[in-house]
Amino acid sequence: MNILIIGSGGREHALAWKIKQSPLVQEIYCAPGNGGMSEVAQCFDIKVADRDYLLKFAKDKKVDLTVIGPEVPLADGIVDDFVKNGLKVFGPSKAAAQLEGSKVFSKEFMHKHNIPTAPFQTFGDIMEAKGFLEKVTFPLVIKADGLAAGKGVIICANLEEGQQALDQIMGQKVFQEAGNKVVIEECLQGEEVSILAVSDGNDFIMLDSSQDHKRIFDDDLGPNTGGMGAYSPAPIITDVLRQHIEQSIIDPTIKGMKQEGMPFKGVLYAGLMITSQGPMVLEYNVRFGDPEVQAILPRMKNDIVDIMLASCDGRIKKIKPLWDQRACVCVVMSSGGYPGEYETGMEITGLEQIDEKEVNTIVFHAGTKKEENKIVTSGGRVLGVTSLAHGLDKAVERAYENVEKIKFDHCFFRRDIGAKALAKT
Ligand code: AMP
Ligand code: GLY
């Protein structure tokens, strides 16, 4: 089979790396890909937003399966375009992608289907929203309705911060039309965990758990990022809790979407807070998490192409997910300044010192590109150094040993990936 992967981050490199291991696969094409993906696939400089050209490319190259990495093309309806043209594609339809694309939609959906989430109100009018703030207690969370590259959620400690957040989102429209509506919800306390499932619209399989590190600095300080590191499995998810999450969150979500006439196919990612009252949904995503997937795929023993085809063809229940019992840890190396301003074009050295098989470590590329014979930085999150070992402590140690081998100017990484989980053991 020929496979097309759309996207250019660490998530897409991890997918390309895993897809490459499938005996079903002949050619892997990436659009646009990155400096590391060009080692395992043929990269073509096509923009993720150029849906017409991507469709033409898939037809010209006789692509048998297209895998969509990021959320924006999913929310824009790329899957519907491909399906209409008779092409097989892994991911949800535009209607089903609203679970991530609209927080108002997802909160109302959860409310209707009794899926545990923070109590909330939605507003389309800034004055009404401000009036509501006068009557409630803080802290609370204000969320722009639409996609905002992970920046549309503001935790407000008091009324003044709440009013400022509304001015930014609904007044100044800092996230454009994503801020036409807002969700205002209760602030939940607990530990966050990412639970991913793959669905075919009727049934689903659960993937093993993982935990992200969203803030830029150690001890969860500083602004939110796309994710600075992850590990899998997440020790907080016991078998009992996992079953509870499956029954009270994942199953009603898949059933509910089917009932609503928008069956969900692809990866359902539930971002959960494990509160003292049990797990609650903070948000849904409709694609693999990044960096979570970098820590999950090295542990997956199944052929991922078989899983994706089963999702497309309605036979997901036939798949039994099998996992490497080792722990996997991904440490993200980023450009200094990210998630704010940062420079690019820094040469990356030391990559050749990491032999995947010898050190059980894979270096997934995100913001990198090839320039002549060099690999240089080209984005905020640059690399995901991902190690497998028996025990989370050993995997953490191994990941950091390998991080130390890689150098580029103004490199930044968190030094406490996995530390919270280790402190509890
Ligand atoms: P979201 O994009 O909805 O996942 O929000 C981004 C981050 O904001 C989450 O990963 C949480 O850290 C935080 N967050 C979102 N909703 C809440 C909430 N209701 N209570 C506390 N933290 C939240
Ligand atoms: N790591 C969070 C996300 O993929 O949205």
CSV table of C-alpha atoms and ligand atoms in Angstrom, one decimal:
chain,number,residue,atom,x,y,z
A,1,MET,CA,0.0,0.0,0.0
A,2,ASN,CA,1.0,3.6,-0.5
A,3,ILE,CA,0.4,5.8,2.6
A,4,LEU,CA,0.2,9.6,2.7
A,5,ILE,CA,0.8,11.3,6.1
A,6,ILE,CA,-0.4,14.9,6.4
A,7,GLY,CA,1.5,17.2,8.9
A,8,SER,CA,5.0,18.1,10.0
A,9,GLY,CA,5.4,17.6,13.7
A,10,GLY,CA,6.8,15.0,16.2
A,11,ARG,CA,3.4,13.3,16.0
A,12,GLU,CA,3.7,12.8,12.2
A,13,HIS,CA,7.3,11.6,12.5
A,14,ALA,CA,6.3,9.0,15.1
A,15,LEU,CA,3.4,7.9,12.8
A,16,ALA,CA,5.8,7.6,9.8
A,17,TRP,CA,8.3,5.6,11.9
A,18,LYS,CA,5.6,3.2,13.1
A,19,ILE,CA,3.9,3.0,9.6
A,20,LYS,CA,7.3,2.2,8.1
A,21,GLN,CA,7.3,-1.1,10.2
A,22,SER,CA,4.1,-2.4,8.6
A,23,PRO,CA,4.5,-5.2,6.1
A,24,LEU,CA,1.5,-3.8,4.3
A,25,VAL,CA,3.3,-0.7,3.2
A,26,GLN,CA,5.3,0.1,0.1
A,27,GLU,CA,5.6,3.9,-0.2
A,28,ILE,CA,5.2,6.6,2.5
A,29,TYR,CA,4.6,10.1,1.4
A,30,CYS,CA,4.5,13.1,3.8
A,31,ALA,CA,3.0,16.5,3.2
A,32,PRO,CA,4.9,18.6,4.1
A,33,GLY,CA,7.0,16.4,6.6
A,34,ASN,CA,10.2,17.6,8.3
A,35,GLY,CA,13.9,16.9,8.4
A,36,GLY,CA,13.6,13.6,10.2
A,37,MET,CA,10.6,12.3,8.3
A,38,SER,CA,12.6,12.6,5.1
A,39,GLU,CA,14.7,9.6,6.4
A,40,VAL,CA,11.7,7.3,6.4
A,41,ALA,CA,9.4,8.8,3.8
A,42,GLN,CA,9.3,11.0,0.7
A,43,CYS,CA,8.4,14.5,1.7
A,44,PHE,CA,6.5,16.9,-0.5
A,45,ASP,CA,6.2,20.6,0.2
A,46,ILE,CA,2.4,20.8,0.2
A,47,LYS,CA,0.6,23.0,2.7
A,48,VAL,CA,-1.7,21.2,5.2
A,49,ALA,CA,-4.4,23.7,4.3
A,50,ASP,CA,-4.2,23.1,0.5
A,51,ARG,CA,-7.0,20.5,0.5
A,52,ASP,CA,-7.5,20.5,-3.3
A,53,TYR,CA,-3.9,19.9,-4.0
A,54,LEU,CA,-3.6,17.2,-1.4
A,55,LEU,CA,-6.5,15.4,-2.9
A,56,LYS,CA,-5.0,15.6,-6.4
A,57,PHE,CA,-1.6,14.4,-5.0
A,58,ALA,CA,-3.3,11.4,-3.3
A,59,LYS,CA,-5.0,10.4,-6.6
A,60,ASP,CA,-1.8,10.9,-8.7
A,61,LYS,CA,0.3,8.9,-6.3
A,62,LYS,CA,-2.3,6.1,-6.0
A,63,VAL,CA,-2.4,6.6,-2.2
A,64,ASP,CA,-4.3,3.8,-0.5
A,65,LEU,CA,-4.6,5.4,2.9
A,66,THR,CA,-4.2,9.0,4.0
A,67,VAL,CA,-3.5,9.7,7.7
A,68,ILE,CA,-4.3,13.2,8.9
A,69,GLY,CA,-2.1,14.4,11.8
A,70,PRO,CA,-3.3,17.8,13.0
A,71,GLU,CA,-6.7,19.1,14.0
A,72,VAL,CA,-7.1,22.1,11.6
A,73,PRO,CA,-7.6,20.1,8.4
A,74,LEU,CA,-9.9,17.7,10.2
A,75,ALA,CA,-12.1,20.6,11.5
A,76,ASP,CA,-12.1,22.1,8.0
A,77,GLY,CA,-13.5,18.8,6.5
A,78,ILE,CA,-10.5,17.2,4.7
A,79,VAL,CA,-11.9,13.7,5.5
A,80,ASP,CA,-15.2,14.5,3.8
A,81,ASP,CA,-13.4,15.7,0.7
A,82,PHE,CA,-11.3,12.5,0.5
A,83,VAL,CA,-14.3,10.2,1.2
A,84,LYS,CA,-16.4,11.9,-1.4
A,85,ASN,CA,-13.7,11.2,-3.9
A,86,GLY,CA,-13.6,7.5,-3.0
A,87,LEU,CA,-10.3,7.7,-1.1
A,88,LYS,CA,-9.6,5.9,2.2
A,89,VAL,CA,-8.7,8.3,5.0
A,90,PHE,CA,-8.0,7.9,8.7
A,91,GLY,CA,-9.8,10.5,10.8
A,92,PRO,CA,-13.2,12.0,11.7
A,93,SER,CA,-15.6,13.8,9.4
A,94,LYS,CA,-16.0,17.6,9.7
A,95,ALA,CA,-19.2,17.1,11.7
A,96,ALA,CA,-17.5,14.6,14.2
A,97,ALA,CA,-14.4,16.9,14.4
A,98,GLN,CA,-16.6,19.5,16.2
A,99,LEU,CA,-15.8,17.6,19.4
A,100,GLU,CA,-12.4,19.4,19.2
A,101,GLY,CA,-13.4,22.3,16.8
A,102,SER,CA,-16.1,23.8,19.0
A,103,LYS,CA,-15.9,23.8,22.8
A,104,VAL,CA,-19.6,24.9,22.9
A,105,PHE,CA,-20.5,21.8,20.9
A,106,SER,CA,-18.5,19.5,23.0
A,107,LYS,CA,-19.7,20.8,26.3
A,108,GLU,CA,-23.4,20.7,25.2
A,109,PHE,CA,-22.8,17.1,23.8
A,110,MET,CA,-21.3,16.0,27.2
A,111,HIS,CA,-24.1,17.6,29.1
A,112,LYS,CA,-26.7,15.9,26.9
A,113,HIS,CA,-25.1,12.5,27.2
A,114,ASN,CA,-24.2,12.6,30.9
A,115,ILE,CA,-20.5,12.5,30.4
A,116,PRO,CA,-18.7,13.9,33.4
A,117,THR,CA,-17.2,17.4,32.8
A,118,ALA,CA,-17.0,20.7,34.7
A,119,PRO,CA,-20.3,22.6,35.2
A,120,PHE,CA,-20.4,25.3,32.6
A,121,GLN,CA,-22.3,28.1,30.8
A,122,THR,CA,-21.9,29.2,27.2
A,123,PHE,CA,-22.1,32.8,25.9
A,124,GLY,CA,-22.2,34.5,22.6
A,125,ASP,CA,-22.5,38.0,24.0
A,126,ILE,CA,-19.7,39.7,25.9
A,127,MET,CA,-22.0,41.8,28.2
A,128,GLU,CA,-24.0,38.7,29.2
A,129,ALA,CA,-20.7,36.9,29.9
A,130,LYS,CA,-19.4,39.7,32.0
A,131,GLY,CA,-22.7,39.9,33.9
A,132,PHE,CA,-22.4,36.2,34.7
A,133,LEU,CA,-18.9,36.7,36.1
A,134,GLU,CA,-20.3,39.2,38.7
A,135,LYS,CA,-22.4,36.4,40.2
A,136,VAL,CA,-19.9,33.5,40.5
A,137,THR,CA,-16.9,32.5,42.6
A,138,PHE,CA,-13.3,32.2,41.3
A,139,PRO,CA,-11.1,30.6,40.1
A,140,LEU,CA,-12.8,29.6,36.9
A,141,VAL,CA,-11.9,28.9,33.4
A,142,ILE,CA,-12.8,30.8,30.2
A,143,LYS,CA,-12.4,29.0,26.9
A,144,ALA,CA,-12.7,30.4,23.3
A,145,ASP,CA,-15.1,28.2,21.4
A,146,GLY,CA,-13.0,27.5,18.4
A,147,LEU,CA,-9.5,26.3,17.6
A,148,ALA,CA,-6.8,28.5,19.0
A,149,ALA,CA,-3.6,26.4,18.7
A,150,GLY,CA,-3.8,25.4,22.4
A,151,LYS,CA,-3.9,29.0,23.6
A,152,GLY,CA,-7.7,29.6,23.9
A,153,VAL,CA,-8.0,28.5,27.6
A,154,ILE,CA,-7.5,31.0,30.3
A,155,ILE,CA,-7.6,30.2,34.0
A,156,CYS,CA,-8.9,33.2,35.9
A,157,ALA,CA,-8.1,33.7,39.6
A,158,ASN,CA,-10.5,36.7,40.1
A,159,LEU,CA,-13.1,38.9,38.5
A,160,GLU,CA,-10.5,41.3,37.0
A,161,GLU,CA,-8.7,38.5,35.2
A,162,GLY,CA,-12.0,37.1,34.0
A,163,GLN,CA,-13.1,40.4,32.5
A,164,GLN,CA,-9.6,40.8,30.9
A,165,ALA,CA,-9.9,37.3,29.4
A,166,LEU,CA,-13.4,38.1,27.9
A,167,ASP,CA,-12.0,41.4,26.5
A,168,GLN,CA,-9.2,39.6,24.8
A,169,ILE,CA,-11.3,36.6,23.5
A,170,MET,CA,-14.6,38.3,22.6
A,171,GLY,CA,-13.7,42.0,22.5
A,172,GLN,CA,-10.3,42.2,20.8
A,173,LYS,CA,-10.8,38.8,19.1
A,174,VAL,CA,-7.2,37.7,19.6
A,175,PHE,CA,-8.3,34.3,18.3
A,176,GLN,CA,-10.4,35.7,15.5
A,177,GLU,CA,-13.8,34.0,15.1
A,178,ALA,CA,-12.8,31.3,17.5
A,179,GLY,CA,-13.8,33.8,20.1
A,180,ASN,CA,-17.3,34.5,18.9
A,181,LYS,CA,-18.5,32.4,21.7
A,182,VAL,CA,-17.0,31.3,25.0
A,183,VAL,CA,-17.5,28.5,27.5
A,184,ILE,CA,-17.1,29.6,31.2
A,185,GLU,CA,-16.6,26.6,33.5
A,186,GLU,CA,-15.6,25.5,36.9
A,187,CYS,CA,-11.9,25.1,37.6
A,188,LEU,CA,-11.1,21.5,38.4
A,189,GLN,CA,-8.4,20.2,40.6
A,190,GLY,CA,-6.5,17.0,40.1
A,191,GLU,CA,-4.0,15.3,37.9
A,192,GLU,CA,-4.3,15.4,34.1
A,193,VAL,CA,-4.1,12.3,31.9
A,194,SER,CA,-4.6,11.6,28.2
A,195,ILE,CA,-6.7,8.7,27.2
A,196,LEU,CA,-6.8,7.8,23.5
A,197,ALA,CA,-9.2,5.4,21.8
A,198,VAL,CA,-9.5,4.4,18.1
A,199,SER,CA,-13.1,4.1,16.8
A,200,ASP,CA,-14.8,3.0,13.6
A,201,GLY,CA,-18.0,4.9,14.3
A,202,ASN,CA,-19.6,2.0,16.2
A,203,ASP,CA,-17.0,0.3,18.3
A,204,PHE,CA,-13.6,1.4,19.7
A,205,ILE,CA,-10.4,0.1,21.2
A,206,MET,CA,-8.6,1.8,24.0
A,207,LEU,CA,-4.9,2.7,23.6
A,208,ASP,CA,-2.6,2.6,26.7
A,209,SER,CA,-2.6,5.8,28.8
A,210,SER,CA,-0.1,8.6,28.7
A,211,GLN,CA,0.6,11.9,30.5
A,212,ASP,CA,1.7,15.1,28.9
A,213,HIS,CA,3.6,18.1,30.5
A,214,LYS,CA,1.8,21.2,29.1
A,215,ARG,CA,3.7,24.1,30.8
A,216,ILE,CA,7.0,25.3,29.5
A,217,PHE,CA,9.0,25.2,32.8
A,218,ASP,CA,9.7,22.6,35.5
A,219,ASP,CA,7.2,22.1,38.2
A,220,ASP,CA,4.4,23.0,35.8
A,221,LEU,CA,5.2,26.7,35.8
A,222,GLY,CA,5.0,29.3,33.0
A,223,PRO,CA,2.6,29.4,30.0
A,224,ASN,CA,1.0,26.4,28.3
A,225,THR,CA,2.8,24.9,25.3
A,226,GLY,CA,1.8,22.1,22.8
A,227,GLY,CA,3.4,19.7,25.3
A,228,MET,CA,7.0,19.5,26.6
A,229,GLY,CA,7.2,15.8,27.2
A,230,ALA,CA,5.2,12.7,27.9
A,231,TYR,CA,5.3,9.2,29.3
A,232,SER,CA,3.3,6.0,28.8
A,233,PRO,CA,1.8,4.3,30.6
A,234,ALA,CA,0.5,6.8,33.2
A,235,PRO,CA,0.8,5.1,36.6
A,236,ILE,CA,-2.3,6.9,37.9
A,237,ILE,CA,-4.5,4.9,35.5
A,238,THR,CA,-5.1,1.6,37.4
A,239,ASP,CA,-7.1,-1.1,35.7
A,240,VAL,CA,-10.2,-0.1,37.7
A,241,LEU,CA,-9.9,3.5,36.7
A,242,ARG,CA,-9.3,2.6,33.1
A,243,GLN,CA,-12.5,0.6,33.0
A,244,HIS,CA,-14.4,3.4,34.7
A,245,ILE,CA,-13.1,5.8,32.0
A,246,GLU,CA,-14.0,3.4,29.3
A,247,GLN,CA,-17.6,3.0,30.6
A,248,SER,CA,-18.4,6.5,31.8
A,249,ILE,CA,-16.5,8.6,29.1
A,250,ILE,CA,-15.3,6.8,26.0
A,251,ASP,CA,-18.3,4.5,25.4
A,252,PRO,CA,-21.0,7.2,25.8
A,253,THR,CA,-19.0,9.5,23.6
A,254,ILE,CA,-18.8,7.0,20.7
A,255,LYS,CA,-22.5,6.0,21.2
A,256,GLY,CA,-23.6,9.6,21.6
A,257,MET,CA,-21.9,10.7,18.4
A,258,LYS,CA,-23.5,7.8,16.5
A,259,GLN,CA,-26.9,8.8,18.0
A,260,GLU,CA,-26.4,12.4,16.9
A,261,GLY,CA,-25.9,11.2,13.3
A,262,MET,CA,-22.2,12.0,13.2
A,263,PRO,CA,-20.4,8.7,13.9
A,264,PHE,CA,-16.8,9.3,15.1
A,265,LYS,CA,-14.1,7.5,13.2
A,266,GLY,CA,-10.4,7.9,14.0
A,267,VAL,CA,-8.6,8.8,17.2
A,268,LEU,CA,-10.7,10.1,20.1
A,269,TYR,CA,-8.5,11.8,22.6
A,270,ALA,CA,-10.0,12.6,26.0
A,271,GLY,CA,-8.0,15.1,28.0
A,272,LEU,CA,-9.1,14.2,31.6
A,273,MET,CA,-8.7,15.6,35.0
A,274,ILE,CA,-8.7,12.9,37.7
A,275,THR,CA,-10.5,14.7,40.4
A,276,SER,CA,-11.6,13.5,43.9
A,277,GLN,CA,-15.0,12.9,42.4
A,278,GLY,CA,-13.6,10.8,39.6
A,279,PRO,CA,-12.4,11.5,36.0
A,280,MET,CA,-13.8,14.4,34.2
A,281,VAL,CA,-13.3,15.6,30.6
A,282,LEU,CA,-11.4,18.8,30.2
A,283,GLU,CA,-11.5,18.6,26.4
A,284,TYR,CA,-11.7,16.3,23.5
A,285,ASN,CA,-9.2,16.1,20.7
A,286,VAL,CA,-9.9,14.3,17.5
A,287,ARG,CA,-6.4,13.1,16.6
A,288,PHE,CA,-3.3,11.7,18.2
A,289,GLY,CA,-1.8,13.8,21.0
A,290,ASP,CA,1.6,15.3,20.5
A,291,PRO,CA,3.9,14.4,22.3
A,292,GLU,CA,1.7,11.7,23.8
A,293,VAL,CA,1.8,9.6,20.6
A,294,GLN,CA,5.6,9.7,20.6
A,295,ALA,CA,5.5,7.8,24.0
A,296,ILE,CA,2.7,5.5,23.0
A,297,LEU,CA,3.7,4.2,19.5
A,298,PRO,CA,7.1,2.7,20.5
A,299,ARG,CA,5.1,0.6,23.0
A,300,MET,CA,2.5,-0.6,20.5
A,301,LYS,CA,3.1,-4.1,19.3
A,302,ASN,CA,0.2,-4.1,16.7
A,303,ASP,CA,0.6,-3.0,13.1
A,304,ILE,CA,-0.8,0.5,13.2
A,305,VAL,CA,-1.8,0.4,9.5
A,306,ASP,CA,-4.0,-2.6,10.3
A,307,ILE,CA,-5.6,-0.5,13.2
A,308,MET,CA,-6.2,2.5,10.9
A,309,LEU,CA,-7.7,0.3,8.1
A,310,ALA,CA,-10.0,-1.4,10.8
A,311,SER,CA,-11.2,2.1,11.8
A,312,CYS,CA,-12.0,3.0,8.1
A,313,ASP,CA,-13.6,-0.4,7.4
A,314,GLY,CA,-15.7,-0.8,10.5
A,315,ARG,CA,-13.9,-3.8,12.1
A,316,ILE,CA,-12.1,-2.2,15.0
A,317,LYS,CA,-13.5,-4.6,17.5
A,318,LYS,CA,-11.5,-7.4,15.8
A,319,ILE,CA,-8.2,-5.7,16.9
A,320,LYS,CA,-6.6,-6.6,20.2
A,321,PRO,CA,-4.1,-4.0,21.2
A,322,LEU,CA,-0.9,-5.4,22.5
A,323,TRP,CA,1.7,-3.4,24.5
A,324,ASP,CA,5.4,-3.6,25.2
A,325,GLN,CA,5.5,-3.7,29.0
A,326,ARG,CA,8.4,-1.3,29.2
A,327,ALA,CA,7.8,2.4,30.0
A,328,CYS,CA,8.4,5.0,27.4
A,329,VAL,CA,9.4,8.6,28.0
A,330,CYS,CA,9.6,11.5,25.5
A,331,VAL,CA,11.5,14.6,26.4
A,332,VAL,CA,10.9,17.5,24.0
A,333,MET,CA,13.9,19.7,23.1
A,334,SER,CA,12.6,23.2,22.1
A,335,SER,CA,14.0,26.5,20.8
A,336,GLY,CA,14.7,28.9,23.6
A,337,GLY,CA,11.8,31.4,23.8
A,338,TYR,CA,9.1,29.0,22.8
A,339,PRO,CA,6.1,29.2,23.2
A,340,GLY,CA,6.8,32.9,22.6
A,341,GLU,CA,9.3,34.3,20.0
A,342,TYR,CA,12.3,32.2,19.1
A,343,GLU,CA,15.0,32.0,16.5
A,344,THR,CA,15.3,29.2,13.9
A,345,GLY,CA,18.1,28.0,11.6
A,346,MET,CA,20.3,26.6,14.4
A,347,GLU,CA,22.4,23.6,13.3
A,348,ILE,CA,21.6,20.4,15.3
A,349,THR,CA,24.6,18.2,16.1
A,350,GLY,CA,25.0,14.9,17.9
A,351,LEU,CA,22.1,13.1,16.2
A,352,GLU,CA,24.4,10.5,14.7
A,353,GLN,CA,25.5,9.4,18.2
A,354,ILE,CA,22.1,7.9,18.9
A,355,ASP,CA,21.7,4.5,17.5
A,356,GLU,CA,18.0,3.6,17.9
A,357,LYS,CA,18.5,-0.2,18.4
A,358,GLU,CA,21.6,0.2,20.6
A,359,VAL,CA,20.2,2.6,23.1
A,360,ASN,CA,16.4,1.9,22.7
A,361,THR,CA,16.0,5.6,21.9
A,362,ILE,CA,14.3,7.2,19.0
A,363,VAL,CA,14.7,10.8,18.1
A,364,PHE,CA,11.5,12.1,16.6
A,365,HIS,CA,11.8,15.3,14.7
A,366,ALA,CA,9.3,18.2,14.9
A,367,GLY,CA,10.6,21.7,14.0
A,368,THR,CA,13.6,20.6,11.9
A,369,LYS,CA,14.5,20.8,8.3
A,370,LYS,CA,17.3,19.4,6.1
A,371,GLU,CA,19.7,22.0,4.7
A,372,GLU,CA,22.3,20.5,2.4
A,373,ASN,CA,23.8,17.9,4.7
A,374,LYS,CA,22.8,19.5,7.9
A,375,ILE,CA,19.7,19.4,10.1
A,376,VAL,CA,18.7,22.8,11.4
A,377,THR,CA,15.9,24.0,13.7
A,378,SER,CA,12.8,25.3,12.0
A,379,GLY,CA,10.1,25.5,14.8
A,380,GLY,CA,9.4,25.8,18.5
A,381,ARG,CA,9.3,22.2,19.5
A,382,VAL,CA,12.4,20.7,17.7
A,383,LEU,CA,12.9,17.1,18.8
A,384,GLY,CA,11.3,14.4,20.9
A,385,VAL,CA,13.9,12.2,22.4
A,386,THR,CA,12.0,9.0,23.3
A,387,SER,CA,13.4,6.1,25.3
A,388,LEU,CA,12.1,2.7,26.3
A,389,ALA,CA,13.2,0.9,29.4
A,390,HIS,CA,12.0,-1.4,32.1
A,391,GLY,CA,10.5,1.0,34.7
A,392,LEU,CA,9.7,4.7,34.3
A,393,ASP,CA,12.8,5.7,36.3
A,394,LYS,CA,15.1,3.9,33.9
A,395,ALA,CA,13.3,5.3,30.9
A,396,VAL,CA,13.6,8.8,32.2
A,397,GLU,CA,17.3,8.3,32.9
A,398,ARG,CA,17.9,7.0,29.4
A,399,ALA,CA,16.0,9.8,27.7
A,400,TYR,CA,18.0,12.4,29.5
A,401,GLU,CA,21.3,10.6,28.8
A,402,ASN,CA,20.5,10.9,25.1
A,403,VAL,CA,19.2,14.4,25.3
A,404,GLU,CA,22.7,15.4,26.5
A,405,LYS,CA,24.2,14.1,23.3
A,406,ILE,CA,22.3,16.5,21.1
A,407,LYS,CA,23.2,20.2,20.8
A,408,PHE,CA,21.9,23.3,19.2
A,409,ASP,CA,22.1,27.0,20.1
A,410,HIS,CA,19.4,28.2,22.6
A,411,CYS,CA,18.1,24.7,23.2
A,412,PHE,CA,15.6,24.4,26.1
A,413,PHE,CA,14.0,21.3,27.7
A,414,ARG,CA,12.3,20.5,30.9
A,415,ARG,CA,14.4,18.5,33.4
A,416,ASP,CA,11.5,17.1,35.3
A,417,ILE,CA,9.6,14.9,32.7
A,418,GLY,CA,8.2,12.0,34.7
A,419,ALA,CA,9.3,13.4,38.0
A,420,LYS,CA,5.7,13.8,39.4
A,421,ALA,CA,4.9,10.1,38.7
A,422,LEU,CA,8.2,9.0,40.2
A,423,ALA,CA,7.7,11.0,43.3
A,424,LYS,CA,4.6,8.9,44.0
A,425,THR,CA,6.2,5.5,43.7
B,1,AMP,P1,-8.0,22.4,27.0
B,1,AMP,O1,-7.5,23.0,25.7
B,1,AMP,O2,-9.5,22.5,27.2
B,1,AMP,O3,-7.4,21.0,27.3
B,1,AMP,O4,-7.3,23.2,28.1
B,1,AMP,C1,-5.9,23.4,28.1
B,1,AMP,C2,-5.5,23.2,29.5
B,1,AMP,O5,-6.2,24.1,30.4
B,1,AMP,C3,-5.8,21.8,30.1
B,1,AMP,O6,-4.8,20.9,29.7
B,1,AMP,C4,-5.8,22.1,31.6
B,1,AMP,O7,-4.5,22.1,32.1
B,1,AMP,C5,-6.4,23.4,31.7
B,1,AMP,N1,-7.9,23.4,31.9
B,1,AMP,C6,-8.9,23.3,30.9
B,1,AMP,N2,-10.1,23.2,31.5
B,1,AMP,C7,-9.9,23.2,32.8
B,1,AMP,C8,-10.7,23.2,34.0
B,1,AMP,N3,-12.1,23.1,33.9
B,1,AMP,N4,-10.2,23.2,35.2
B,1,AMP,C9,-8.8,23.3,35.3
B,1,AMP,N5,-8.0,23.3,34.3
B,1,AMP,C10,-8.5,23.3,33.1
B,2,GLY,N1,-0.3,17.3,23.9
B,2,GLY,C1,-1.6,17.9,23.8
B,2,GLY,C2,-2.2,17.8,22.5
B,2,GLY,O1,-1.8,17.1,21.6
B,2,GLY,O2,-3.2,18.5,22.2
